[in-house]
Amino acid sequence: MPDNKIRCEWVSGGNALYYEYHDKEWGVPVHDDRLLFEFLTLEGAQAGLSWATVLNKREGYRDLFDNFNIEKVAQYDQTKIESLLQNPAIIRNKLKVNSTVTNARLILEIQKELGSFDAYIWQFVGETSIQNKWKDITEVPTSTPVSDAMSKDLKKRGFKFVGTTICYAFMQATGMVNDHTSDCFCRDKLTRSE
């Protein structure tokens, strides 16, 4: 560990990217559509893999997916998708890469309907972060009724790689829920920022 700060247990033994991600991003409320799209993509990419694998490829994703520019990704054709699948800078899973393009197109539809993806996605938590009070990592759920509802609605709209566990991880990443454990130095900082 780079310092003496107490962090969520899942960070221990992680690399520098883990610490930086935990300390500066995980649980911080996100209201930018581009960044929400990035997190939705990365959480879907993680399915069946470790978060460390995804973090190590994050810059590759940003580079190859036009920094998650929703309009550009929505225009990707089969030739572009095939070129992405040849590049080891990302997780080369055909279903996951195709889902990113599909999801970008569907986010554009939601933006037309509601003005922003942010307005749509944050409605599931009543536009405010859920502040949980877990003592340790064993108490943190992998899904909740809220992530169930989000997953169901996203799937109904045609989104891919949006199961309830992925949706809950997305909620944690984007600050829709604060799941920093009570002893973690980030918990109070995020609670105060509400």
mmCIF file of C-alpha atoms in Angstrom:
data_model
loop_
_atom_site.group_PDB
_atom_site.id
_atom_site.type_symbol
_atom_site.label_atom_id
_atom_site.label_comp_id
_atom_site.label_asym_id
_atom_site.label_seq_id
_atom_site.Cartn_x
_atom_site.Cartn_y
_atom_site.Cartn_z
ATOM 1 C CA MET A 1 0.000 0.000 0.000
ATOM 2 C CA PRO A 2 1.419 3.411 -0.953
ATOM 3 C CA ASP A 3 0.478 5.072 2.387
ATOM 4 C CA ASN A 4 -1.178 4.341 5.729
ATOM 5 C CA LYS A 5 -4.729 5.232 4.667
ATOM 6 C CA ILE A 6 -7.390 2.613 5.362
ATOM 7 C CA ARG A 7 -9.192 1.584 2.191
ATOM 8 C CA CYS A 8 -11.920 -0.847 1.188
ATOM 9 C CA GLU A 9 -10.612 -4.387 1.514
ATOM 10 C CA TRP A 10 -10.979 -5.169 -2.215
ATOM 11 C CA VAL A 11 -8.177 -2.710 -2.969
ATOM 12 C CA SER A 12 -5.539 -4.456 -0.837
ATOM 13 C CA GLY A 13 -2.846 -6.126 -2.869
ATOM 14 C CA GLY A 14 -3.915 -4.208 -5.952
ATOM 15 C CA ASN A 15 -1.609 -2.329 -8.256
ATOM 16 C CA ALA A 16 -1.173 1.449 -8.455
ATOM 17 C CA LEU A 17 -4.100 1.723 -10.891
ATOM 18 C CA TYR A 18 -6.349 0.039 -8.300
ATOM 19 C CA TYR A 19 -5.404 2.550 -5.595
ATOM 20 C CA GLU A 20 -5.833 5.516 -7.890
ATOM 21 C CA TYR A 21 -9.184 4.250 -9.175
ATOM 22 C CA HIS A 22 -10.469 3.531 -5.664
ATOM 23 C CA ASP A 23 -9.238 6.806 -4.177
ATOM 24 C CA LYS A 24 -10.283 9.181 -6.968
ATOM 25 C CA GLU A 25 -13.136 7.593 -8.925
ATOM 26 C CA TRP A 26 -14.969 4.671 -7.319
ATOM 27 C CA GLY A 27 -18.160 5.941 -5.741
ATOM 28 C CA VAL A 28 -17.788 9.525 -6.937
ATOM 29 C CA PRO A 29 -21.084 10.652 -8.508
ATOM 30 C CA VAL A 30 -20.858 10.821 -12.318
ATOM 31 C CA HIS A 31 -23.307 12.910 -14.341
ATOM 32 C CA ASP A 32 -21.432 13.148 -17.639
ATOM 33 C CA ASP A 33 -22.951 10.982 -20.387
ATOM 34 C CA ARG A 34 -19.581 10.206 -21.939
ATOM 35 C CA LEU A 35 -18.144 8.962 -18.656
ATOM 36 C CA LEU A 36 -21.316 7.044 -17.817
ATOM 37 C CA PHE A 37 -20.969 5.301 -21.195
ATOM 38 C CA GLU A 38 -17.334 4.536 -20.435
ATOM 39 C CA PHE A 39 -18.211 2.935 -17.106
ATOM 40 C CA LEU A 40 -21.115 0.973 -18.591
ATOM 41 C CA THR A 41 -18.726 -0.382 -21.236
ATOM 42 C CA LEU A 42 -15.964 -1.226 -18.781
ATOM 43 C CA GLU A 43 -18.296 -2.924 -16.310
ATOM 44 C CA GLY A 44 -19.713 -5.030 -19.147
ATOM 45 C CA ALA A 45 -16.202 -5.846 -20.336
ATOM 46 C CA GLN A 46 -15.351 -7.111 -16.865
ATOM 47 C CA ALA A 47 -17.959 -9.910 -16.982
ATOM 48 C CA GLY A 48 -16.069 -13.110 -16.208
ATOM 49 C CA LEU A 49 -12.784 -11.253 -15.670
ATOM 50 C CA SER A 50 -11.045 -9.303 -12.917
ATOM 51 C CA TRP A 51 -11.374 -5.540 -12.524
ATOM 52 C CA ALA A 52 -7.563 -5.354 -12.666
ATOM 53 C CA THR A 53 -7.676 -6.747 -16.212
ATOM 54 C CA VAL A 54 -10.124 -4.049 -17.240
ATOM 55 C CA LEU A 55 -8.224 -1.212 -15.541
ATOM 56 C CA ASN A 56 -5.017 -2.320 -17.250
ATOM 57 C CA LYS A 57 -6.782 -2.025 -20.628
ATOM 58 C CA ARG A 58 -8.708 1.164 -19.874
ATOM 59 C CA GLU A 59 -6.383 3.438 -21.853
ATOM 60 C CA GLY A 60 -6.602 1.033 -24.780
ATOM 61 C CA TYR A 61 -10.388 1.288 -24.648
ATOM 62 C CA ARG A 62 -10.244 5.072 -24.533
ATOM 63 C CA ASP A 63 -7.906 5.160 -27.493
ATOM 64 C CA LEU A 64 -9.730 2.626 -29.668
ATOM 65 C CA PHE A 65 -13.261 3.772 -28.809
ATOM 66 C CA ASP A 66 -12.651 7.469 -29.575
ATOM 67 C CA ASN A 67 -12.535 8.327 -25.861
ATOM 68 C CA PHE A 68 -16.057 6.931 -25.583
ATOM 69 C CA ASN A 69 -17.546 9.584 -27.846
ATOM 70 C CA ILE A 70 -21.082 8.215 -27.988
ATOM 71 C CA GLU A 71 -21.912 9.644 -31.417
ATOM 72 C CA LYS A 72 -18.724 8.252 -32.996
ATOM 73 C CA VAL A 73 -19.043 4.790 -31.419
ATOM 74 C CA ALA A 74 -22.687 4.591 -32.537
ATOM 75 C CA GLN A 75 -21.449 4.959 -36.142
ATOM 76 C CA TYR A 76 -19.016 2.026 -36.008
ATOM 77 C CA ASP A 77 -19.607 -0.448 -38.821
ATOM 78 C CA GLN A 78 -18.632 -4.102 -39.128
ATOM 79 C CA THR A 79 -15.220 -3.234 -40.595
ATOM 80 C CA LYS A 80 -14.426 -1.064 -37.570
ATOM 81 C CA ILE A 81 -15.668 -3.756 -35.188
ATOM 82 C CA GLU A 82 -13.479 -6.372 -36.886
ATOM 83 C CA SER A 83 -10.437 -4.110 -36.546
ATOM 84 C CA LEU A 84 -11.191 -3.640 -32.830
ATOM 85 C CA LEU A 85 -11.358 -7.403 -32.354
ATOM 86 C CA GLN A 86 -7.808 -7.708 -33.699
ATOM 87 C CA ASN A 87 -6.336 -5.254 -31.201
ATOM 88 C CA PRO A 88 -4.895 -6.668 -27.940
ATOM 89 C CA ALA A 89 -5.246 -3.259 -26.236
ATOM 90 C CA ILE A 90 -8.847 -4.215 -25.337
ATOM 91 C CA ILE A 91 -10.680 -7.371 -24.324
ATOM 92 C CA ARG A 92 -11.285 -9.009 -27.682
ATOM 93 C CA ASN A 93 -14.670 -10.540 -27.066
ATOM 94 C CA LYS A 94 -17.004 -10.167 -30.039
ATOM 95 C CA LEU A 95 -20.186 -9.963 -27.963
ATOM 96 C CA LYS A 96 -18.695 -7.350 -25.636
ATOM 97 C CA VAL A 97 -17.342 -5.188 -28.478
ATOM 98 C CA ASN A 98 -20.652 -5.393 -30.360
ATOM 99 C CA SER A 99 -22.523 -4.504 -27.158
ATOM 100 C CA THR A 100 -20.528 -1.274 -26.857
ATOM 101 C CA VAL A 101 -21.697 -0.148 -30.295
ATOM 102 C CA THR A 102 -25.283 -1.249 -29.640
ATOM 103 C CA ASN A 103 -25.332 0.501 -26.273
ATOM 104 C CA ALA A 104 -23.958 3.727 -27.781
ATOM 105 C CA ARG A 105 -26.819 3.758 -30.308
ATOM 106 C CA LEU A 106 -29.352 3.169 -27.542
ATOM 107 C CA ILE A 107 -27.881 5.938 -25.373
ATOM 108 C CA LEU A 108 -28.408 8.314 -28.298
ATOM 109 C CA GLU A 109 -32.078 7.255 -28.368
ATOM 110 C CA ILE A 110 -32.388 7.936 -24.628
ATOM 111 C CA GLN A 111 -30.730 11.340 -25.078
ATOM 112 C CA LYS A 112 -33.350 12.212 -27.712
ATOM 113 C CA GLU A 113 -36.123 10.980 -25.433
ATOM 114 C CA LEU A 114 -35.006 12.442 -22.086
ATOM 115 C CA GLY A 115 -32.269 14.962 -22.881
ATOM 116 C CA SER A 116 -29.432 12.903 -21.378
ATOM 117 C CA PHE A 117 -28.441 9.408 -20.367
ATOM 118 C CA ASP A 118 -27.687 10.903 -16.958
ATOM 119 C CA ALA A 119 -31.347 11.895 -16.475
ATOM 120 C CA TYR A 120 -32.419 8.375 -17.380
ATOM 121 C CA ILE A 121 -29.922 6.379 -15.302
ATOM 122 C CA TRP A 122 -30.032 8.469 -12.121
ATOM 123 C CA GLN A 123 -33.836 8.183 -11.923
ATOM 124 C CA PHE A 124 -33.322 4.666 -10.544
ATOM 125 C CA VAL A 125 -31.858 6.109 -7.325
ATOM 126 C CA GLY A 126 -34.110 9.162 -7.145
ATOM 127 C CA GLU A 127 -31.335 11.436 -8.490
ATOM 128 C CA THR A 128 -29.247 11.052 -5.312
ATOM 129 C CA SER A 129 -26.557 8.646 -4.135
ATOM 130 C CA ILE A 130 -27.617 5.798 -1.888
ATOM 131 C CA GLN A 131 -25.399 5.982 1.203
ATOM 132 C CA ASN A 132 -24.787 2.490 2.542
ATOM 133 C CA LYS A 133 -23.068 1.822 5.865
ATOM 134 C CA TRP A 134 -21.211 -1.443 5.444
ATOM 135 C CA LYS A 135 -18.699 -2.413 8.118
ATOM 136 C CA ASP A 136 -16.808 -4.805 5.877
ATOM 137 C CA ILE A 137 -16.747 -6.164 2.355
ATOM 138 C CA THR A 138 -18.756 -9.279 3.235
ATOM 139 C CA GLU A 139 -21.855 -7.101 3.746
ATOM 140 C CA VAL A 140 -21.687 -5.456 0.304
ATOM 141 C CA PRO A 141 -24.261 -7.002 -2.058
ATOM 142 C CA THR A 142 -23.646 -7.905 -5.682
ATOM 143 C CA SER A 143 -27.137 -6.783 -6.687
ATOM 144 C CA THR A 144 -30.154 -5.038 -5.194
ATOM 145 C CA PRO A 145 -33.786 -4.428 -6.166
ATOM 146 C CA VAL A 146 -32.597 -1.123 -7.698
ATOM 147 C CA SER A 147 -30.002 -2.835 -9.905
ATOM 148 C CA ASP A 148 -32.645 -5.432 -10.788
ATOM 149 C CA ALA A 149 -34.986 -2.666 -11.976
ATOM 150 C CA MET A 150 -32.203 -0.898 -13.886
ATOM 151 C CA SER A 151 -31.134 -4.128 -15.574
ATOM 152 C CA LYS A 152 -34.698 -5.013 -16.527
ATOM 153 C CA ASP A 153 -35.360 -1.611 -18.080
ATOM 154 C CA LEU A 154 -32.026 -1.464 -19.933
ATOM 155 C CA LYS A 155 -32.597 -4.950 -21.349
ATOM 156 C CA LYS A 156 -36.116 -3.976 -22.402
ATOM 157 C CA ARG A 157 -34.577 -1.092 -24.344
ATOM 158 C CA GLY A 158 -32.146 -3.484 -26.043
ATOM 159 C CA PHE A 159 -28.940 -2.854 -24.059
ATOM 160 C CA LYS A 160 -26.427 -5.705 -23.815
ATOM 161 C CA PHE A 161 -24.181 -6.789 -20.932
ATOM 162 C CA VAL A 162 -26.430 -5.123 -18.379
ATOM 163 C CA GLY A 163 -27.310 -7.930 -15.986
ATOM 164 C CA THR A 164 -28.156 -6.947 -12.432
ATOM 165 C CA THR A 165 -24.629 -7.644 -11.114
ATOM 166 C CA ILE A 166 -23.081 -5.516 -13.868
ATOM 167 C CA CYS A 167 -25.636 -2.780 -13.147
ATOM 168 C CA TYR A 168 -24.789 -2.828 -9.442
ATOM 169 C CA ALA A 169 -21.060 -2.588 -10.164
ATOM 170 C CA PHE A 170 -21.880 0.302 -12.515
ATOM 171 C CA MET A 171 -23.870 1.986 -9.729
ATOM 172 C CA GLN A 172 -20.910 1.596 -7.370
ATOM 173 C CA ALA A 173 -18.435 2.937 -9.920
ATOM 174 C CA THR A 174 -20.515 5.991 -10.809
ATOM 175 C CA GLY A 175 -21.474 6.965 -7.278
ATOM 176 C CA MET A 176 -25.125 6.057 -7.575
ATOM 177 C CA VAL A 177 -24.370 4.063 -4.461
ATOM 178 C CA ASN A 178 -21.625 4.715 -1.925
ATOM 179 C CA ASP A 179 -20.313 1.288 -0.928
ATOM 180 C CA HIS A 180 -17.051 2.389 0.655
ATOM 181 C CA THR A 181 -16.899 0.519 3.945
ATOM 182 C CA SER A 182 -17.219 2.511 7.161
ATOM 183 C CA ASP A 183 -13.479 2.360 7.918
ATOM 184 C CA CYS A 184 -12.419 3.536 4.428
ATOM 185 C CA PHE A 185 -11.025 7.063 4.267
ATOM 186 C CA CYS A 186 -13.103 7.757 1.121
ATOM 187 C CA ARG A 187 -16.443 7.086 2.791
ATOM 188 C CA ASP A 188 -16.757 10.292 4.809
ATOM 189 C CA LYS A 189 -15.325 12.394 2.000
ATOM 190 C CA LEU A 190 -18.079 11.176 -0.345
ATOM 191 C CA THR A 191 -20.792 11.412 2.276
ATOM 192 C CA ARG A 192 -19.867 15.054 2.945
ATOM 193 C CA SER A 193 -19.868 15.884 -0.762
ATOM 194 C CA GLU A 194 -23.545 14.930 -1.084
#
